[in-house]
mmCIF file with all atom_site columns, C-alpha atoms in Angstrom:
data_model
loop_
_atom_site.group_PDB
_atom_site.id
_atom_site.type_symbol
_atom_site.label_atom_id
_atom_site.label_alt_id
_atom_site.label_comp_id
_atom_site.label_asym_id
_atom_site.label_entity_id
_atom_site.label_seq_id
_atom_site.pdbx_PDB_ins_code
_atom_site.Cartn_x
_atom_site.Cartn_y
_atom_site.Cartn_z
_atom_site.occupancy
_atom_site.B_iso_or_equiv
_atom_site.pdbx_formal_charge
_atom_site.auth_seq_id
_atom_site.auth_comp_id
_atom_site.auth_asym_id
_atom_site.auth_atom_id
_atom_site.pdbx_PDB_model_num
ATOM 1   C CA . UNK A 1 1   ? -49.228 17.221 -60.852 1.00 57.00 ? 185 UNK A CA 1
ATOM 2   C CA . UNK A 1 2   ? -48.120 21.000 -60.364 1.00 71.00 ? 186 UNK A CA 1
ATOM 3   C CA . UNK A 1 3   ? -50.411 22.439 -58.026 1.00 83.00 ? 187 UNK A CA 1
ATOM 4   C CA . UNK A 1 4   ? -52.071 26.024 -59.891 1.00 80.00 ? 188 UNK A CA 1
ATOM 5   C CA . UNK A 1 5   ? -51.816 29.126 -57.982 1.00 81.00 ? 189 UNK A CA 1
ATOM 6   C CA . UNK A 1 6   ? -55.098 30.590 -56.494 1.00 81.00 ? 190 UNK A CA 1
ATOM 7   C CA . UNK A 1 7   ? -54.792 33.930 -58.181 1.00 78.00 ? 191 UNK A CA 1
ATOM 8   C CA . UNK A 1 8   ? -53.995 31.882 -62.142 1.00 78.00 ? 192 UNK A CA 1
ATOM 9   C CA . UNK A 1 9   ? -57.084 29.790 -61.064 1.00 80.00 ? 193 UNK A CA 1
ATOM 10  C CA . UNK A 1 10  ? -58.925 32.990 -60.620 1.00 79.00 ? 194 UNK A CA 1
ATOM 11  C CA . UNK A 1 11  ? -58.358 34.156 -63.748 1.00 74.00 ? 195 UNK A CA 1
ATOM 12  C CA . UNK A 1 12  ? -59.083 30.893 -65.553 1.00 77.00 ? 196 UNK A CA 1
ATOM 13  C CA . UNK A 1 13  ? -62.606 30.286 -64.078 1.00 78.00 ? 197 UNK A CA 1
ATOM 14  C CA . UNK A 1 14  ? -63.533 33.717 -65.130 1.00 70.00 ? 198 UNK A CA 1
ATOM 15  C CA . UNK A 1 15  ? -62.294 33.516 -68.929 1.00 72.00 ? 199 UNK A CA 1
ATOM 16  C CA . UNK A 1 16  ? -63.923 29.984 -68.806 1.00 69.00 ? 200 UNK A CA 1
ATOM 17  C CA . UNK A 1 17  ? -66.982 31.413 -67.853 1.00 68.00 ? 201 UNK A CA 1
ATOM 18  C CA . UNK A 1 18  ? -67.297 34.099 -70.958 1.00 66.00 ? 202 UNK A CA 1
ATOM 19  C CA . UNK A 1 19  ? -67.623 33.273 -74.332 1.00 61.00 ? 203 UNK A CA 1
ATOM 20  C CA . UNK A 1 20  ? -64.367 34.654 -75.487 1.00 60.00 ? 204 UNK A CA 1
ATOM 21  C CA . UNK A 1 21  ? -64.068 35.992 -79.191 1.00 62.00 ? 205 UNK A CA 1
ATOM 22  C CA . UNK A 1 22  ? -61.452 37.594 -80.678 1.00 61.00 ? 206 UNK A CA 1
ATOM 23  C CA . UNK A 1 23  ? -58.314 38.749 -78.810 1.00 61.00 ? 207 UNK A CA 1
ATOM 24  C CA . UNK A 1 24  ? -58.218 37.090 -75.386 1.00 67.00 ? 208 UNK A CA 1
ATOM 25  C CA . UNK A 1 25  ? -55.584 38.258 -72.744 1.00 72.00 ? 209 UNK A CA 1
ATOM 26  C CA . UNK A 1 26  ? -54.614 35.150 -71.039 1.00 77.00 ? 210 UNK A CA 1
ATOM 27  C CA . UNK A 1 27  ? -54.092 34.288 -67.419 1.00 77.00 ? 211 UNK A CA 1
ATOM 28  C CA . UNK A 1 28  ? -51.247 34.207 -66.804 1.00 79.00 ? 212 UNK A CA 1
ATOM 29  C CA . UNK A 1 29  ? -50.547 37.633 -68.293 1.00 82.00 ? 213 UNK A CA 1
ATOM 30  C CA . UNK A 1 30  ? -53.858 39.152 -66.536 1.00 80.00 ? 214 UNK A CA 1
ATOM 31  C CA . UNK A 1 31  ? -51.734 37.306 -62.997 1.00 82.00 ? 215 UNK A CA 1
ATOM 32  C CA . UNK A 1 32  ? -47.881 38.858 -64.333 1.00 85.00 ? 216 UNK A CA 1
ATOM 33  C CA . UNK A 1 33  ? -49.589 42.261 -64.761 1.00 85.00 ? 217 UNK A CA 1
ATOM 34  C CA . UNK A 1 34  ? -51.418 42.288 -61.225 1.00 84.00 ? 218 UNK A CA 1
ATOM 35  C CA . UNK A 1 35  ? -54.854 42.067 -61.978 1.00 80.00 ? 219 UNK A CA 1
ATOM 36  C CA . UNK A 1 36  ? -56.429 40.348 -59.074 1.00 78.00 ? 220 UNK A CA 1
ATOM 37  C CA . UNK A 1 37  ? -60.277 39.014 -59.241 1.00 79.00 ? 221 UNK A CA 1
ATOM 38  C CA . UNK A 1 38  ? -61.888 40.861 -56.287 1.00 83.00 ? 222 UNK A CA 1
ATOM 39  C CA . UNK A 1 39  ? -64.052 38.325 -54.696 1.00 83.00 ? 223 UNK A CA 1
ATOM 40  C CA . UNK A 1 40  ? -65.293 39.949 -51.688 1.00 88.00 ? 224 UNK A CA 1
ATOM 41  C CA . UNK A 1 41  ? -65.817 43.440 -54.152 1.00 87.00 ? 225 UNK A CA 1
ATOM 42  C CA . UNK A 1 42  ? -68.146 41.312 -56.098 1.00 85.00 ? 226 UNK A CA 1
ATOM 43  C CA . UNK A 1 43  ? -69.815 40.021 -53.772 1.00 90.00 ? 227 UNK A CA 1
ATOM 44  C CA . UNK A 1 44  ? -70.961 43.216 -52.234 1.00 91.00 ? 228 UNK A CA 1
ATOM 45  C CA . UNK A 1 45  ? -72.215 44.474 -55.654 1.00 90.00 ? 229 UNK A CA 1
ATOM 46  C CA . UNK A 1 46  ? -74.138 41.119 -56.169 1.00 91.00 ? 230 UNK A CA 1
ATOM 47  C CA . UNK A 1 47  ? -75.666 41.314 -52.833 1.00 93.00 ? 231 UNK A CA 1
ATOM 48  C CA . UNK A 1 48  ? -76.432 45.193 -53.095 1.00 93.00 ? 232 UNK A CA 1
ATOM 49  C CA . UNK A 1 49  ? -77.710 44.413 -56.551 1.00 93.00 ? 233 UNK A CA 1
ATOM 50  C CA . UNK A 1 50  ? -80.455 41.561 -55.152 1.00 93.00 ? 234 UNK A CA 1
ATOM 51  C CA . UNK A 1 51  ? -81.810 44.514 -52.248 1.00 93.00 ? 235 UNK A CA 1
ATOM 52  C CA . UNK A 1 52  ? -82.515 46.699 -55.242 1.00 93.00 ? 236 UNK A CA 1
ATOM 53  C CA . UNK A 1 53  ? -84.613 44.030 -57.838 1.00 92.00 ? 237 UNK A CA 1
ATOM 54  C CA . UNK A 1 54  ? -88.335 43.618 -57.343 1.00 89.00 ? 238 UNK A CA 1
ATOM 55  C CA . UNK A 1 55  ? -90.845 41.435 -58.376 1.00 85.00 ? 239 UNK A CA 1
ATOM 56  C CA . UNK A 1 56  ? -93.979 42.618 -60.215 1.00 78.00 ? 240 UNK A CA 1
ATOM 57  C CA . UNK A 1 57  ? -97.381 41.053 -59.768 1.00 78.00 ? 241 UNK A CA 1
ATOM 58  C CA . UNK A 1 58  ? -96.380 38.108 -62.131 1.00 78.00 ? 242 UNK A CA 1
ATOM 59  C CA . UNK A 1 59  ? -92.975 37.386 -60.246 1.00 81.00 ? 243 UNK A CA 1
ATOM 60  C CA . UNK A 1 60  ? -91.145 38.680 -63.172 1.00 82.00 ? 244 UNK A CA 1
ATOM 61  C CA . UNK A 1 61  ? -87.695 40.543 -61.466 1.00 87.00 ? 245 UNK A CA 1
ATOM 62  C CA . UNK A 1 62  ? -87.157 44.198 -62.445 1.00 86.00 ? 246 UNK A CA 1
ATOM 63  C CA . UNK A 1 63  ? -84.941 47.592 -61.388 1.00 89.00 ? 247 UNK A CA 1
ATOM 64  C CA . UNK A 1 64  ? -87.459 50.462 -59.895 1.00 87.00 ? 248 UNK A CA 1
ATOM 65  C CA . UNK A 1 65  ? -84.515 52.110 -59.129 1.00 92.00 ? 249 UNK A CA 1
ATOM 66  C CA . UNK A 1 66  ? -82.073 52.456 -62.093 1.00 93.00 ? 250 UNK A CA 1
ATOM 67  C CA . UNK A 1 67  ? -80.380 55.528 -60.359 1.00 94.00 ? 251 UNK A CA 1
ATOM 68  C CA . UNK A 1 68  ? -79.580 53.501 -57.093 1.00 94.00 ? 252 UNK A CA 1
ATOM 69  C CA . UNK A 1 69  ? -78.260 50.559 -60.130 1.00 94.00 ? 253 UNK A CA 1
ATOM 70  C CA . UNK A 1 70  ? -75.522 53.077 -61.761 1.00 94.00 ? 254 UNK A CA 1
ATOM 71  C CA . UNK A 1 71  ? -74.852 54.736 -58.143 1.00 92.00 ? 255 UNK A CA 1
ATOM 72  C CA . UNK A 1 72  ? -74.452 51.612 -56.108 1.00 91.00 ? 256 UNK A CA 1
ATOM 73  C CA . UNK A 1 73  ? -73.870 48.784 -58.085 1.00 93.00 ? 257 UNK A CA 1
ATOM 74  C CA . UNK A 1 74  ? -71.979 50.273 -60.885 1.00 92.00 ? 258 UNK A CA 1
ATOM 75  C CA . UNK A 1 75  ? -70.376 52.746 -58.354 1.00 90.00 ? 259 UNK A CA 1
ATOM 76  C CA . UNK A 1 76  ? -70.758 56.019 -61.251 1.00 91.00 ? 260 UNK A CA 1
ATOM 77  C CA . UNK A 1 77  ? -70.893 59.317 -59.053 1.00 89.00 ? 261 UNK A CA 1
ATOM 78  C CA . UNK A 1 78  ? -74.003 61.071 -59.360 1.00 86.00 ? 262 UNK A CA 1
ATOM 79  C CA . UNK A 1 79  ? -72.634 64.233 -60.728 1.00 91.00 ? 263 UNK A CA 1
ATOM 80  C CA . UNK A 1 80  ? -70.954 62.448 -63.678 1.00 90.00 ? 264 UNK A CA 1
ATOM 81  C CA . UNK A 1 81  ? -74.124 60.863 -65.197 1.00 93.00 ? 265 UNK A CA 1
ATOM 82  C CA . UNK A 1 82  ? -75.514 63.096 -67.636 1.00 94.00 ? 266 UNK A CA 1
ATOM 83  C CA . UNK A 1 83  ? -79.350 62.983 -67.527 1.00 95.00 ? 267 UNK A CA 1
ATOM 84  C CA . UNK A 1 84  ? -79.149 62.405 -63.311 1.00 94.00 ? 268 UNK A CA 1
ATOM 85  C CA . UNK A 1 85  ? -80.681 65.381 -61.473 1.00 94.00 ? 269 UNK A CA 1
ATOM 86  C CA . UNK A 1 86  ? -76.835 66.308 -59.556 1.00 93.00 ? 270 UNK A CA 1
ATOM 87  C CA . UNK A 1 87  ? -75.409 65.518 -63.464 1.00 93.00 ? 271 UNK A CA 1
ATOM 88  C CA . UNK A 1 88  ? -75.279 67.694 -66.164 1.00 92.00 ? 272 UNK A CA 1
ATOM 89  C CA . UNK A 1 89  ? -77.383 68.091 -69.177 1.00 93.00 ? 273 UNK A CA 1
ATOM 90  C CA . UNK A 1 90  ? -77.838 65.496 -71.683 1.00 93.00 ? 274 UNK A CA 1
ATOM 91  C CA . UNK A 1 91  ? -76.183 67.039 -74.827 1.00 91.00 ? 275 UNK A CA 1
ATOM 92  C CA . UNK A 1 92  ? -78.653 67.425 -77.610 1.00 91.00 ? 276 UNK A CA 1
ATOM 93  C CA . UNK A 1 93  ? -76.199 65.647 -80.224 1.00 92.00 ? 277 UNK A CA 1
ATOM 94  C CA . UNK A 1 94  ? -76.797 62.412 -77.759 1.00 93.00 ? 278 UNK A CA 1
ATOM 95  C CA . UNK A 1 95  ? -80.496 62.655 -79.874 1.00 91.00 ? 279 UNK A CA 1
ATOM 96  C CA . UNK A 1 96  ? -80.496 61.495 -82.959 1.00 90.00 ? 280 UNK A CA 1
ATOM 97  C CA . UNK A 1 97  ? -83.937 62.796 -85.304 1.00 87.00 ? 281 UNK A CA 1
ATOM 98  C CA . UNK A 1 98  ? -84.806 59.523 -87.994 1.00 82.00 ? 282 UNK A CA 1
ATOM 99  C CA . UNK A 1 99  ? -86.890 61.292 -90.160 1.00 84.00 ? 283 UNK A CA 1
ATOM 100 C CA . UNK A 1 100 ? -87.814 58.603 -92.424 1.00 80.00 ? 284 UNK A CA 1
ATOM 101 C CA . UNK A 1 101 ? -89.198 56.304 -89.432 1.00 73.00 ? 285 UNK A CA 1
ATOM 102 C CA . UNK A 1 102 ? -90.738 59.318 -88.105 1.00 75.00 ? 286 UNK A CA 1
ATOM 103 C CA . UNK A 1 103 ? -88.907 59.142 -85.063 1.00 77.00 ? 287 UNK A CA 1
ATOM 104 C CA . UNK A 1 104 ? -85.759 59.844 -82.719 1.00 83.00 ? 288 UNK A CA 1
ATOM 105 C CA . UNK A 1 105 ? -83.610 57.976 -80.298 1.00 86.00 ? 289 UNK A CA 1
ATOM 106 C CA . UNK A 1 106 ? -82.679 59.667 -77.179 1.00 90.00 ? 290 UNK A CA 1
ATOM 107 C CA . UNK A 1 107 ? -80.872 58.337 -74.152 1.00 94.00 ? 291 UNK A CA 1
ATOM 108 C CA . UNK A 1 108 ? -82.347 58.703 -70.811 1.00 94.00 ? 292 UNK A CA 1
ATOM 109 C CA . UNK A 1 109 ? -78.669 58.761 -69.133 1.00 95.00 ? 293 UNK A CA 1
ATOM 110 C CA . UNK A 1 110 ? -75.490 58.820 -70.609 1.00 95.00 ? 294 UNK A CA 1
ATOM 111 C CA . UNK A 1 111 ? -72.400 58.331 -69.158 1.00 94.00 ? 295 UNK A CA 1
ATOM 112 C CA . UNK A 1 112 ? -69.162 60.766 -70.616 1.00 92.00 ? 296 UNK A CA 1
ATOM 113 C CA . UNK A 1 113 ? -65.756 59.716 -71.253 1.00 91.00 ? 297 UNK A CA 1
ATOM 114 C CA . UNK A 1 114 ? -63.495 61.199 -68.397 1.00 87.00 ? 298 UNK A CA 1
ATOM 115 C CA . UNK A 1 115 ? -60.510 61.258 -70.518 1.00 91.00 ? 299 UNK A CA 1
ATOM 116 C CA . UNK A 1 116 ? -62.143 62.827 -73.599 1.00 92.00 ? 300 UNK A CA 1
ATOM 117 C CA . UNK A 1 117 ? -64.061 65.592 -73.788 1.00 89.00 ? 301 UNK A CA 1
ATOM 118 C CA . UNK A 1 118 ? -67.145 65.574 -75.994 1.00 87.00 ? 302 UNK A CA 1
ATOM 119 C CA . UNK A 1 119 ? -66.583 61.636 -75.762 1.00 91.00 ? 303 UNK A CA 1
ATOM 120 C CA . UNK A 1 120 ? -69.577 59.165 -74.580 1.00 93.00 ? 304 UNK A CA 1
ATOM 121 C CA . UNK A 1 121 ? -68.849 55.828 -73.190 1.00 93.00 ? 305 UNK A CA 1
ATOM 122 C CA . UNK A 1 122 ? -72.304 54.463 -72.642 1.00 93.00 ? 306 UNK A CA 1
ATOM 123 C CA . UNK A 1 123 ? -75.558 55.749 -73.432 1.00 93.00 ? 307 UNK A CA 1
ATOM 124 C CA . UNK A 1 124 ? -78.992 54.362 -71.302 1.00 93.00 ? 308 UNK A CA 1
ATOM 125 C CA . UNK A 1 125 ? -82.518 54.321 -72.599 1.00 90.00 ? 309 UNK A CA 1
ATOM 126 C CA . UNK A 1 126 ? -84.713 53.196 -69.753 1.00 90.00 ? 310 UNK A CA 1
ATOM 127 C CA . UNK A 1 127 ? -88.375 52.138 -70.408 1.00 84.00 ? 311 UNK A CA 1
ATOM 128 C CA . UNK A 1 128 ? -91.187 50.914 -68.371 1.00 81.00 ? 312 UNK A CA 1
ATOM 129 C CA . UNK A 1 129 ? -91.318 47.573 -67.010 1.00 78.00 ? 313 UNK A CA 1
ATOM 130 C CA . UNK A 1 130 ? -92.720 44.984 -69.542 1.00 75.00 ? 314 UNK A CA 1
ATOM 131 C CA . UNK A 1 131 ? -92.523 46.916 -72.441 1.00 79.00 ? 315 UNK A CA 1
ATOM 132 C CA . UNK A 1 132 ? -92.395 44.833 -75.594 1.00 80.00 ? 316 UNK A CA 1
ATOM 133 C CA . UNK A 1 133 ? -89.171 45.942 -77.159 1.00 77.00 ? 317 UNK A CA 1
ATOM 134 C CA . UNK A 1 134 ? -89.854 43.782 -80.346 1.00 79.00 ? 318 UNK A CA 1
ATOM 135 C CA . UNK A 1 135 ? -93.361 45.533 -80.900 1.00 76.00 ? 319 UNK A CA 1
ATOM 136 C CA . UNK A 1 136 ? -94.176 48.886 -82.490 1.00 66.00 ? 320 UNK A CA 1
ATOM 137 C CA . UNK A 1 137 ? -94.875 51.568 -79.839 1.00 62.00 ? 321 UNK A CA 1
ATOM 138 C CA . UNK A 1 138 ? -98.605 53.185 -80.983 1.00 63.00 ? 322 UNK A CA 1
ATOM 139 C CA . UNK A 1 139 ? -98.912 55.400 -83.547 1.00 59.00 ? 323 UNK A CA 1
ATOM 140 C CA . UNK A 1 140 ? -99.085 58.641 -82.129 1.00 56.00 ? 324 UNK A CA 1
ATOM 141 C CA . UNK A 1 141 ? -96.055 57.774 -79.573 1.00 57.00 ? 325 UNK A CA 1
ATOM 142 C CA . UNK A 1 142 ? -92.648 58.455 -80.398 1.00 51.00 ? 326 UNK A CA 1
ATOM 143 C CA . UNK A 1 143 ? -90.892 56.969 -77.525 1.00 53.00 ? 327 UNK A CA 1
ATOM 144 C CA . UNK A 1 144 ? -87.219 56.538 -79.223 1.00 51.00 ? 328 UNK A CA 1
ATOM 145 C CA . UNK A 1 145 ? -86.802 53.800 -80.894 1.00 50.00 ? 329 UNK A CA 1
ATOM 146 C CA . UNK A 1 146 ? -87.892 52.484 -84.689 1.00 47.00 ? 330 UNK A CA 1
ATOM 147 C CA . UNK A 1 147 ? -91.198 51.530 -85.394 1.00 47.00 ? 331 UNK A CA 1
ATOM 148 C CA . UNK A 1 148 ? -91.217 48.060 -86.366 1.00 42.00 ? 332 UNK A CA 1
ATOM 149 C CA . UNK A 1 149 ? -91.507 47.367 -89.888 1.00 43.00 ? 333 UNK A CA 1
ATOM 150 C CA . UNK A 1 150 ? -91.165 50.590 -91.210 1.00 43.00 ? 334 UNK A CA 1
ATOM 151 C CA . UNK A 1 151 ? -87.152 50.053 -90.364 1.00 42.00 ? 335 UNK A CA 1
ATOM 152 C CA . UNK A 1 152 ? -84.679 49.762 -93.512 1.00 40.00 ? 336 UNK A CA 1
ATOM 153 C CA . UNK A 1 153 ? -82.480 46.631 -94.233 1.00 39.00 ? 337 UNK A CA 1
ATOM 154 C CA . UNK A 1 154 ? -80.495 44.709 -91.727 1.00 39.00 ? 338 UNK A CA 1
ATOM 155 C CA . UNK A 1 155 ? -83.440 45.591 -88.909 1.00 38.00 ? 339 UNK A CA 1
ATOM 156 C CA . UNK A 1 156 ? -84.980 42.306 -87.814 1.00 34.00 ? 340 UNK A CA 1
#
């Protein structure tokens, strides 16, 4: 039996691991192109990303710290996140008014596209810890997202 190379094993255990769908780049083209799994990089974030999770008073793990997430884990500068105090100003296109749920969704972060201009790659609503994201927020709050059964078709 051939033996496989470390780096093609690599690659393997990883797209073994995911549940791919769709169009899957395979091994050995991720290993001909040079794209290398970076063991000890990943172990570093996982490590840096245990220091920052906390328990609550029911043992249930959370992120105080979602800043010192996207800065140290994720490794986005500070001055790029829109929404960070060294970042720049969330645009006000990033909010979106839904008059007929008599509400709006705004980001708390949002993260531009350094390539285009105008362009968002990700956008980041953060909410307290153990709020009910399946439950209706009370009436007289509008905290950003759809109030449950007042959504249209297609919401579950």
């Amino acid at each position: 039996m051939a033996q496989i190379p470390p780096e093609l094993f690599a690659h393997r255990e990883w797209l073994g691991q995911i549940a791919p769908v769709g169009l899957v780049v395979s091994p050995q083209v991720l290993l001909t192109r040079g794209v290398f799994v970076d063991r000890q990089r990943a172990i570093v974030a996982q490590t840096r990303l245990a220091e920052l999770v906390v328990e609550d008073e029911e043992e249930r793990p959370r992120i105080d710290d979602v800043l010192a997430l996207f800065r140290e884990v994720l490794e986005w500068p500070d001055d790029l996140l829109a929404g960070a105090p060294a970042g720049p100003a969330l645009a006000d296109a990033l909010t979106i008014a839904l008059p007929e749920y008599e509400d709006r969704l705004a980001p708390t972060y949002a993260l531009p596209d350094p390539e285009k201009t105008g362009e968002w790659l990700i956008l980041v609503r953060v909410v307290e810890p153990g709020t009910d994201l399946e439950k209706a927020p009370a009436p007289d709050t509008h905290a950003g997202w759809w109030h449950q059964g007042r959504a249209g078709p297609g919401y579950r």
